[in-house]
Coordinates of C-alpha atoms in Angstrom, one line a residue:
Chain A
X1 CA 51.0 171.4 168.7
X2 CA 49.1 169.8 165.8
X3 CA 50.3 166.7 163.9
X4 CA 49.8 166.8 160.1
X5 CA 50.6 163.5 158.2
X6 CA 51.2 163.2 154.4
X7 CA 49.9 160.1 153.1
X8 CA 50.4 160.3 149.4
X9 CA 53.1 162.2 147.4
X10 CA 51.6 161.8 144.0
X11 CA 48.8 159.7 142.2
X12 CA 50.1 156.2 142.3
X13 CA 52.1 156.4 145.4
X14 CA 52.2 153.6 147.9
X15 CA 48.6 152.6 148.7
X16 CA 49.6 151.3 152.3
X17 CA 50.9 154.8 153.4
X18 CA 47.8 156.7 154.3
X19 CA 46.3 153.7 156.1
X20 CA 49.5 153.3 158.1
X21 CA 49.6 157.1 158.9
X22 CA 46.1 156.9 160.4
X23 CA 46.6 153.5 162.1
X24 CA 50.2 153.9 163.3
X25 CA 50.0 156.6 165.7
X26 CA 48.5 159.8 166.8
X27 CA 47.7 162.4 164.0
X28 CA 45.3 165.3 163.8
X29 CA 45.3 165.8 159.9
X30 CA 45.8 163.6 157.0
X31 CA 47.0 165.3 153.6
X32 CA 46.8 163.5 150.2
X33 CA 48.3 164.9 147.1
X34 CA 46.8 163.3 143.8
X35 CA 47.6 165.8 141.1
X36 CA 50.6 166.0 138.8
X37 CA 50.6 168.4 135.9
X38 CA 49.4 165.9 133.2
X39 CA 46.9 164.4 135.5
X40 CA 44.4 167.3 135.0
X41 CA 44.3 166.7 131.2
X42 CA 43.6 163.0 131.9
X43 CA 40.7 163.9 134.2
X44 CA 39.3 166.3 131.8
X45 CA 39.1 163.6 129.2
X46 CA 37.3 161.3 131.6
X47 CA 34.8 164.0 132.6
X48 CA 33.9 164.7 129.0
X49 CA 33.1 161.1 128.6
X50 CA 31.0 160.7 131.8
X51 CA 30.3 164.0 133.8
X52 CA 30.4 161.9 137.1
X53 CA 34.1 161.2 136.5
X54 CA 37.3 163.4 136.4
X55 CA 38.7 163.0 139.9
X56 CA 40.9 160.6 141.7
X57 CA 39.0 157.5 142.0
X58 CA 41.3 155.7 144.5
X59 CA 40.5 158.3 147.0
X60 CA 36.9 156.9 147.4
X61 CA 37.7 153.4 148.5
X62 CA 40.5 154.8 150.7
X63 CA 38.0 156.9 152.4
X64 CA 35.7 153.8 152.9
X65 CA 38.6 152.1 154.7
X66 CA 39.5 155.2 156.9
X67 CA 36.5 157.3 157.4
X68 CA 35.2 155.3 160.6
X69 CA 38.5 155.8 162.3
X70 CA 38.9 159.4 161.1
X71 CA 35.4 160.3 162.5
X72 CA 36.1 158.5 165.6
X73 CA 39.5 160.1 166.3
X74 CA 38.5 163.5 164.7
X75 CA 41.2 163.2 162.2
X76 CA 40.4 165.7 159.3
X77 CA 41.5 164.7 155.8
X78 CA 42.5 167.3 153.1
X79 CA 43.1 166.2 149.5
X80 CA 43.2 167.5 146.0
X81 CA 41.6 164.3 144.8
X82 CA 38.8 166.5 143.4
X83 CA 40.7 167.0 140.3
X84 CA 38.6 168.6 137.7
X85 CA 35.3 167.4 139.5
X86 CA 35.6 167.9 143.1
X87 CA 31.8 167.9 143.7
X88 CA 31.4 164.4 141.9
X89 CA 34.3 163.2 144.3
X90 CA 32.5 164.6 147.3
X91 CA 29.2 162.8 146.2
X92 CA 31.1 159.6 146.0
X93 CA 32.6 160.0 149.4
X94 CA 29.0 161.1 150.8
X95 CA 27.8 157.8 149.4
X96 CA 30.4 155.7 151.0
X97 CA 29.8 157.6 154.6
X98 CA 26.0 156.7 154.2
X99 CA 27.0 153.1 153.4
X100 CA 29.2 152.9 156.6
X101 CA 26.1 154.5 158.4
X102 CA 28.1 157.5 159.3
X103 CA 25.7 160.6 159.5
X104 CA 26.5 164.2 159.7
X105 CA 30.1 164.0 158.2
X106 CA 30.7 167.3 156.6
X107 CA 32.8 167.5 153.4
X108 CA 34.2 170.9 152.1
X109 CA 34.3 171.3 148.4
X110 CA 36.8 173.8 147.1
X111 CA 36.3 174.6 143.4
X112 CA 36.7 177.6 141.0
X113 CA 40.0 176.7 139.9
X114 CA 38.9 175.3 136.6
X115 CA 39.0 178.1 134.0
X116 CA 39.0 176.1 130.8
X117 CA 35.5 177.6 129.8
X118 CA 36.7 181.1 130.4
X119 CA 39.9 181.1 128.5
X120 CA 38.7 183.0 125.5
X121 CA 37.1 185.6 127.7
X122 CA 40.3 186.0 129.6
X123 CA 42.4 186.3 126.4
X124 CA 39.6 188.8 125.1
X125 CA 40.1 190.8 128.1
X126 CA 44.0 191.1 127.6
X127 CA 45.3 188.3 129.8
X128 CA 47.9 186.7 127.3
X129 CA 48.7 183.8 129.7
X130 CA 52.3 183.6 128.3
X131 CA 54.3 180.4 128.8
X132 CA 56.5 181.2 131.9
X133 CA 59.3 179.1 130.2
X134 CA 59.3 180.3 126.5
X135 CA 57.3 183.7 126.8
X136 CA 54.9 182.6 123.9
X137 CA 51.2 183.9 124.3
X138 CA 48.6 181.3 124.9
X139 CA 46.9 182.2 121.7
X140 CA 49.6 180.4 119.8
X141 CA 48.1 176.8 120.9
X142 CA 44.8 177.9 122.1
X143 CA 42.9 175.3 120.1
X144 CA 44.9 172.6 121.4
X145 CA 44.4 173.3 125.1
X146 CA 42.8 170.4 127.1
X147 CA 42.7 171.8 130.7
X148 CA 43.4 175.0 132.4
X149 CA 43.4 175.4 136.2
X150 CA 44.4 178.1 138.6
X151 CA 46.5 177.0 141.7
X152 CA 44.7 178.1 144.7
X153 CA 46.5 178.1 148.0
X154 CA 45.6 177.3 151.5
X155 CA 42.9 180.1 152.0
X156 CA 39.8 178.2 150.5
X157 CA 40.8 175.1 152.5
X158 CA 41.1 177.1 155.7
X159 CA 37.6 178.5 155.0
X160 CA 36.1 175.1 154.6
X161 CA 37.7 173.8 157.8
X162 CA 36.3 177.0 159.6
X163 CA 32.8 175.9 158.1
X164 CA 33.4 172.7 160.0
X165 CA 34.5 170.2 157.3
X166 CA 35.9 166.9 158.3
X167 CA 37.1 166.2 154.9
X168 CA 38.2 169.0 152.4
X169 CA 38.3 168.0 148.7
X170 CA 39.8 170.5 146.3
X171 CA 40.6 170.8 142.6
X172 CA 43.9 172.2 141.5
X173 CA 45.7 173.7 144.6
X174 CA 49.3 174.0 145.6
X175 CA 50.8 170.9 147.3
X176 CA 52.1 173.3 150.0
X177 CA 48.6 174.6 150.7
X178 CA 47.3 171.3 151.8
X179 CA 49.7 171.2 154.8
X180 CA 49.9 174.9 155.5
X181 CA 46.0 175.3 155.7
X182 CA 45.5 173.3 159.0
X183 CA 48.2 175.6 160.6
X184 CA 46.4 178.9 159.5
X185 CA 43.1 177.3 160.8
X186 CA 44.5 176.0 164.0
X187 CA 46.7 178.8 165.0
X188 CA 44.8 181.7 163.6
X189 CA 47.7 183.0 161.6
X190 CA 47.0 186.3 159.8
X191 CA 47.2 187.0 156.1
X192 CA 50.4 189.2 156.7
X193 CA 52.3 187.0 159.1
X194 CA 54.7 186.3 156.3
X195 CA 57.3 184.4 158.4
X196 CA 54.7 182.0 159.8
X197 CA 53.0 181.6 156.4
X198 CA 56.5 181.0 154.9
X199 CA 57.4 178.4 157.7
X200 CA 54.3 176.5 157.0
X201 CA 54.9 176.7 153.3
X202 CA 58.3 174.9 153.9
X203 CA 56.7 172.3 156.0
X204 CA 54.4 171.7 153.0
X205 CA 57.3 171.6 150.7
X206 CA 59.2 169.1 152.9
X207 CA 56.3 166.7 153.2
X208 CA 54.6 167.1 149.7
X209 CA 56.6 164.3 148.1
X210 CA 55.8 161.8 150.8
X211 CA 58.5 159.5 151.8
X212 CA 61.1 161.5 149.7
X213 CA 61.8 163.3 152.9
X214 CA 62.0 160.2 155.1
X215 CA 64.8 158.2 153.4
X216 CA 63.1 157.4 150.0
X217 CA 65.1 158.4 146.9
X218 CA 67.8 159.6 149.3
X219 CA 71.4 159.5 148.1
X220 CA 73.2 160.3 151.5
X221 CA 74.4 156.9 152.9
X222 CA 71.4 155.1 151.2
X223 CA 72.6 151.6 151.9
X224 CA 72.4 152.3 155.6
X225 CA 68.7 153.5 155.6
X226 CA 66.8 150.9 157.5
X227 CA 63.6 149.0 156.2
X228 CA 62.6 150.9 153.2
X229 CA 60.1 148.0 152.8
X230 CA 58.2 149.5 155.7
X231 CA 59.2 153.3 155.1
X232 CA 57.3 155.8 157.3
X233 CA 55.7 158.7 155.6
X234 CA 56.4 162.1 157.1
X235 CA 54.5 163.8 160.0
X236 CA 54.7 167.7 160.7
X237 CA 54.6 168.5 164.4
X238 CA 53.6 172.2 164.1
X239 CA 53.9 174.9 166.7
X240 CA 52.0 178.2 166.7
X241 CA 55.3 180.2 166.3
X242 CA 55.9 178.6 162.9
X243 CA 58.7 176.2 164.0
X244 CA 58.0 172.5 163.6
X245 CA 59.4 169.0 163.7
X246 CA 59.6 166.6 160.9
X247 CA 59.2 163.0 162.2
X248 CA 57.5 159.6 161.3
X249 CA 55.5 157.0 163.4
X250 CA 57.4 154.8 165.7
X251 CA 58.5 151.4 164.2
X252 CA 58.5 152.5 160.7
X253 CA 61.4 152.1 158.2
X254 CA 63.3 155.1 156.5
X255 CA 65.1 157.9 158.4
X256 CA 64.5 161.5 159.1
X257 CA 67.8 163.4 159.5
X258 CA 69.2 166.7 158.3
X259 CA 70.5 165.1 155.1
X260 CA 67.1 163.5 154.1
X261 CA 65.5 166.8 154.7
X262 CA 67.9 168.8 153.0
X263 CA 67.6 166.7 149.8
X264 CA 64.0 167.3 149.8
X265 CA 64.3 171.1 150.5
X266 CA 66.3 171.4 147.4
X267 CA 64.0 169.3 145.4
X268 CA 62.5 171.2 142.3
X269 CA 63.3 174.7 143.4
X270 CA 64.6 177.6 141.4
X271 CA 65.8 180.9 143.3
X272 CA 65.8 179.7 146.9
X273 CA 65.2 183.2 148.1
X274 CA 61.9 183.3 146.2
X275 CA 59.8 180.2 146.7
X276 CA 56.6 181.8 145.5
X277 CA 53.2 180.5 146.6
X278 CA 49.7 182.3 146.7
X279 CA 50.2 183.0 150.4
X280 CA 53.8 184.4 150.5
X281 CA 57.4 184.2 149.3
X282 CA 59.4 181.9 151.3
X283 CA 63.0 182.4 151.7
X284 CA 64.9 178.9 151.6
X285 CA 68.2 180.6 152.7
X286 CA 66.9 181.3 156.2
X287 CA 65.7 177.9 157.0
X288 CA 67.5 176.3 160.0
X289 CA 67.6 172.5 160.8
X290 CA 68.5 170.9 164.1
X291 CA 68.5 167.1 164.8
X292 CA 66.5 166.9 168.2
X293 CA 66.3 163.2 168.5
X294 CA 66.2 159.9 166.4
X295 CA 64.2 160.5 163.4
X296 CA 63.3 164.0 164.6
X297 CA 64.5 167.2 162.9
X298 CA 63.5 170.6 164.0
X299 CA 63.0 173.2 161.4
X300 CA 62.9 177.0 162.3
X301 CA 64.0 180.4 161.7
X302 CA 62.1 180.7 158.4
X303 CA 61.6 184.2 156.9
X304 CA 58.9 185.2 154.4
X305 CA 57.8 188.2 152.2
X306 CA 54.5 189.4 150.9
X307 CA 52.7 187.4 148.2
X308 CA 52.7 188.4 144.5
X309 CA 49.5 189.6 142.9
X310 CA 49.2 186.6 140.6
X311 CA 48.0 182.9 140.8
X312 CA 49.9 180.5 138.8
X313 CA 47.8 178.6 136.1
X314 CA 48.5 175.2 134.9
X315 CA 47.5 174.6 131.3
X316 CA 47.7 171.3 129.3
X317 CA 47.5 171.1 125.6
X318 CA 47.8 168.6 122.9
X319 CA 51.5 168.6 121.3
X320 CA 51.6 165.7 118.7
X321 CA 52.6 162.0 119.2
X322 CA 55.4 160.0 120.2
X323 CA 56.5 156.3 120.5
X324 CA 59.4 154.5 122.0
X325 CA 60.6 151.2 120.9
X326 CA 63.2 148.9 122.3
X327 CA 65.4 145.8 121.6
X328 CA 68.1 143.9 123.6
X329 CA 71.2 142.5 122.1
X330 CA 73.4 140.2 124.1
X331 CA 77.2 139.4 124.1
X332 CA 79.3 139.3 122.1
X333 CA 79.6 143.0 120.6
X334 CA 76.3 143.7 122.3
X335 CA 76.9 147.5 122.0
X336 CA 78.1 147.4 118.4
X337 CA 75.0 145.4 117.5
X338 CA 72.6 147.8 119.2
X339 CA 74.2 150.7 117.3
X340 CA 74.1 149.0 114.1
X341 CA 70.3 148.2 114.7
X342 CA 69.8 151.9 115.5
X343 CA 71.5 153.0 112.1
X344 CA 69.3 150.2 110.2
X345 CA 66.0 151.7 111.7
X346 CA 67.0 155.2 111.0
X347 CA 67.9 154.4 107.3
X348 CA 64.6 152.6 106.9
X349 CA 62.7 155.5 108.2
X350 CA 64.6 157.9 106.0
X351 CA 64.1 155.6 102.9
X352 CA 60.3 155.9 103.6
X353 CA 60.5 159.6 103.5
X354 CA 59.0 160.0 106.9
X355 CA 60.0 163.0 108.9
X356 CA 60.0 163.4 112.7
X357 CA 60.4 166.4 114.9
X358 CA 63.0 164.4 116.8
X359 CA 64.3 160.9 116.8
X360 CA 66.4 160.1 120.0
X361 CA 68.5 157.0 120.6
X362 CA 69.7 155.8 123.8
X363 CA 71.6 152.6 124.9
X364 CA 70.4 151.4 128.3
X365 CA 73.2 150.1 130.4
X366 CA 75.5 152.3 128.5
X367 CA 74.4 155.9 128.4
X368 CA 70.6 156.5 128.9
X369 CA 70.9 158.3 132.1
X370 CA 74.2 160.3 131.9
X371 CA 74.6 160.7 128.1
X372 CA 78.1 161.9 127.1
X373 CA 79.2 162.0 130.9
X374 CA 78.9 158.1 130.9
X375 CA 82.2 156.1 130.5
X376 CA 82.6 153.8 127.6
X377 CA 81.0 150.4 128.5
X378 CA 83.3 147.4 128.9
X379 CA 84.0 145.6 125.7
X380 CA 82.6 142.4 126.9
X381 CA 79.3 144.0 128.2
X382 CA 76.7 141.2 128.7
X383 CA 73.8 143.0 127.0
X384 CA 72.6 146.4 125.8
X385 CA 69.1 147.6 125.3
X386 CA 68.5 149.8 122.2
X387 CA 65.9 152.5 122.8
X388 CA 64.6 154.6 120.0
X389 CA 62.0 157.3 120.5
X390 CA 60.4 159.5 117.8
X391 CA 58.1 162.5 118.2
X392 CA 56.0 164.0 115.3
X393 CA 52.8 165.9 114.8
X394 CA 52.0 163.4 112.0
X395 CA 50.3 160.4 113.6
X396 CA 50.9 158.1 110.4
X397 CA 54.8 158.7 110.6
X398 CA 54.7 157.7 114.4
X399 CA 52.6 154.8 113.7
X400 CA 54.9 153.6 110.8
X401 CA 57.8 153.8 113.1
X402 CA 56.2 151.4 115.7
X403 CA 56.2 148.9 112.8
X404 CA 59.9 149.2 112.1
X405 CA 61.2 147.7 115.4
X406 CA 59.9 144.1 115.2
X407 CA 61.6 143.5 111.8
X408 CA 64.9 143.9 113.3
X409 CA 64.5 140.5 114.8
X410 CA 65.0 138.7 111.5
X411 CA 66.5 141.4 109.4
X412 CA 69.1 143.0 111.6
X413 CA 72.2 141.8 113.9
X414 CA 72.1 138.6 115.6
X415 CA 70.9 138.0 119.3
X416 CA 68.0 140.4 119.2
X417 CA 65.6 139.7 122.0
X418 CA 63.2 141.2 124.6
X419 CA 60.4 142.0 122.3
X420 CA 57.8 140.2 124.0
X421 CA 56.0 143.3 124.9
X422 CA 54.8 143.7 121.4
X423 CA 54.7 146.7 119.0
X424 CA 55.2 150.1 120.7
X425 CA 52.1 152.2 121.4
X426 CA 51.5 155.7 119.7
X427 CA 50.9 158.0 122.7
X428 CA 49.4 161.3 122.4
X429 CA 51.7 164.0 123.9
X430 CA 49.8 166.4 126.3
X431 CA 52.2 169.1 127.3
X432 CA 52.4 171.5 130.0
X433 CA 52.1 175.3 129.8
X434 CA 52.6 177.3 133.0
X435 CA 51.4 180.9 133.0
X436 CA 50.3 183.5 135.5
X437 CA 46.9 185.3 136.0
X438 CA 46.0 188.2 138.2
X439 CA 44.4 187.0 141.6
X440 CA 41.3 189.3 140.9
X441 CA 40.5 187.1 137.9
X442 CA 39.7 183.9 139.8
X443 CA 37.6 183.3 142.8
X444 CA 37.6 180.1 144.8
X445 CA 34.2 178.7 145.7
X446 CA 33.5 176.8 148.9
X447 CA 30.5 174.5 149.6
X448 CA 29.8 172.2 152.4
X449 CA 27.8 168.9 151.9
X450 CA 26.6 166.5 154.8
X451 CA 26.2 162.8 154.8
Chain B
X1 CA 97.1 169.1 143.4
X2 CA 94.6 166.3 144.6
X3 CA 91.9 165.3 142.5
X4 CA 88.5 164.7 144.3
X5 CA 85.4 163.4 142.9
X6 CA 82.4 165.4 144.0
X7 CA 80.5 162.1 145.2
X8 CA 83.1 162.1 148.0
X9 CA 82.2 165.8 149.2
X10 CA 78.5 165.9 148.5
X11 CA 75.2 164.3 147.8
X12 CA 72.6 165.5 145.4
X13 CA 68.9 165.6 144.3
X14 CA 67.5 166.7 141.0
X15 CA 64.1 167.3 139.5
X16 CA 62.3 169.1 136.7
X17 CA 60.0 172.0 136.0
X18 CA 59.2 171.7 132.1
X19 CA 62.4 171.7 130.3
X20 CA 64.4 173.2 133.2
X21 CA 66.2 170.9 135.6
X22 CA 67.5 171.8 139.1
X23 CA 70.1 170.0 141.1
X24 CA 70.7 170.6 144.8
X25 CA 74.3 169.8 145.8
X26 CA 74.7 169.3 149.5
X27 CA 78.0 169.1 151.4
X28 CA 78.4 166.1 153.6
X29 CA 80.4 168.2 156.1
X30 CA 80.2 172.0 156.8
X31 CA 84.0 172.2 155.9
X32 CA 83.3 170.9 152.6
X33 CA 80.9 173.6 151.7
X34 CA 83.6 176.4 150.9
X35 CA 85.1 173.8 148.5
X36 CA 81.8 173.6 146.5
X37 CA 81.5 177.3 146.4
X38 CA 84.9 177.7 145.2
X39 CA 85.1 174.9 142.6
X40 CA 81.6 174.1 141.4
X41 CA 80.6 177.2 139.6
X42 CA 78.0 177.8 137.2
X43 CA 80.4 177.9 134.2
X44 CA 82.0 174.6 135.3
X45 CA 78.6 173.1 135.6
X46 CA 77.6 174.3 132.3
X47 CA 80.8 172.9 130.7
X48 CA 80.2 169.6 132.6
X49 CA 76.7 169.3 131.0
X50 CA 77.7 170.0 127.5
X51 CA 75.7 168.0 125.2
X52 CA 72.9 167.6 127.9
X53 CA 72.1 171.1 128.8
X54 CA 71.6 173.6 126.0
X55 CA 70.8 176.8 128.0
X56 CA 72.1 178.8 130.6
X57 CA 73.1 177.6 134.1
X58 CA 72.4 179.6 137.3
X59 CA 73.8 179.0 140.7
X60 CA 72.3 179.9 144.1
X61 CA 74.0 179.7 147.4
X62 CA 72.3 178.1 150.6
X63 CA 74.9 178.4 153.2
X64 CA 72.3 177.6 155.8
X65 CA 72.1 174.2 154.5
X66 CA 75.6 173.9 153.1
X67 CA 74.2 173.5 149.8
X68 CA 74.2 175.0 146.1
X69 CA 71.3 174.9 143.8
X70 CA 71.8 174.7 140.2
X71 CA 69.2 175.7 137.6
X72 CA 69.8 174.2 134.1
X73 CA 67.7 175.6 131.4
X74 CA 67.0 173.6 128.2
X75 CA 68.3 170.5 129.9
X76 CA 65.6 167.9 129.5
X77 CA 65.2 167.4 125.7
X78 CA 61.9 169.5 125.9
X79 CA 60.9 168.4 129.2
X80 CA 57.9 166.5 130.8
X81 CA 55.8 164.6 128.3
X82 CA 57.5 166.0 125.1
X83 CA 61.0 164.6 126.1
X84 CA 61.9 161.3 124.5
X85 CA 64.5 160.6 127.1
X86 CA 64.5 157.8 129.6
X87 CA 65.1 160.4 132.4
X88 CA 62.8 162.9 131.1
X89 CA 62.4 164.4 134.5
X90 CA 66.1 164.8 135.2
X91 CA 66.1 162.6 138.2
X92 CA 69.6 161.4 137.6
X93 CA 71.3 164.6 136.7
X94 CA 72.1 164.6 140.5
X95 CA 74.5 161.7 140.2
X96 CA 75.7 163.1 136.8
X97 CA 76.9 166.0 138.6
X98 CA 78.5 164.1 141.3
X99 CA 80.8 162.7 138.5
X100 CA 82.5 165.9 138.4
X101 CA 86.2 165.9 139.6
X102 CA 87.6 169.0 141.3
X103 CA 91.4 169.7 142.1
X104 CA 92.2 171.1 145.6
X105 CA 95.6 171.9 146.9
X106 CA 97.6 169.3 149.0
X107 CA 97.3 171.2 152.3
X108 CA 93.6 171.8 152.1
X109 CA 93.3 167.9 151.1
X110 CA 95.3 167.0 154.2
X111 CA 93.4 169.3 156.4
X112 CA 90.1 167.8 155.4
X113 CA 91.4 164.2 155.3
X114 CA 90.8 164.0 151.5
X115 CA 94.1 162.7 150.3

């Protein structure tokens, strides 16, 4: 049995989590997921400004804190912290290891996922990289592309582990691959053992969002979930046969139960019979759960099928500008005041002749989350926040909008407040374009460096 | 007939993939699952989310988990970074679905303790 701990569900997740995962009990692997879809474009921008940047910088001080213990206890770390510059990330970790006087620490670098420089060649070769949602070919937005990365799976991580890496730093790879890789490595699973690969993929899916499977963001009886302030992050106790137990360290808060696991299993999936990864297709309708102890759920019975011949590609592109402005109105007639203020802003924008792709108004505390499904607010509602968002490819129009919120204070309905944050910011929209690429068109590279 | 709000029968979690949202609806008890299968159809969910979801709704069954998965297309105002919504990632569509009220016959309600 091996223990694989997740210590980070996204870049910006709880900073204490990875430290507690290492210090709070026995583990063999620590996995850390840093990359969301928009993260890659931010990192490309940083790398363009400084070729030594373009990775999750938080990873380096974290390694400074944890590396001595990880070396001591032979805990291996697997992370996609490399972003668009995994070798620079590895170099920074090597520097830290030297500073700590830790010699001979091997770091595996998985790269080759970045295909930004090859896009034109790929398009010329007939790969249209159509948007999986809309069907449009990439040529429609080619000049706006900011980043383009193939999602590799577990395979290159496994290879890095085989070459002795204590830490594996990747660029874009599937979240599930971070967890599946140590299972393939430790148990020697073959490329065509679909059920086992699917089981490891399911384990990866359960833990990839950190504490979202251990009681965080859980609706089932949420008020009874103990000590969320000290929530334990998930640990997979994996067996060679593909079955595994999800648990968390003793003495931590949160809960592991069939209900918390089911919520995460259903998170961000489509057809449950076809959960597609580079390794296999996992069938979520075959998953069996059994509560085998306090905060221990056994997962077994998972079936899988052969993988598809494609990698998923994550492309980001510039798609215009947006801004969001807010204003709070108090009792009496809070909702009526907020609606009137919205009407005034819209009239002023129209009178200026400004055009937007979209203007969206929401009233927080009334209908922002549930829209038309929300019931009418009480007539004596204490306060309402007006929230107006605009979107346009015309920067000047969005900029002018940001100057139409503050004037409401003295030129609109009474009791306007909550404007101390100042003028809204004009934000660039970096949108996401998912596509497919034949696996033969992208080859991962693996390099080992040593402190 | 007895009117039962879904939040008494099930919990849920929702998330996003671009402009597509998905909602996992999970029965609190195995005996509630057939009620979800019978009453919470794709058509009913599309109607429920009128004004929010502007595309098709697909439903998938996971009897092994006592759960249904709904995929709602064009449901996030453009999705991701394009959407201007507070809930651009559709995190609260889960509880929006739990607002739905279904009607079950009295005998079933009595048998399941839902009167």
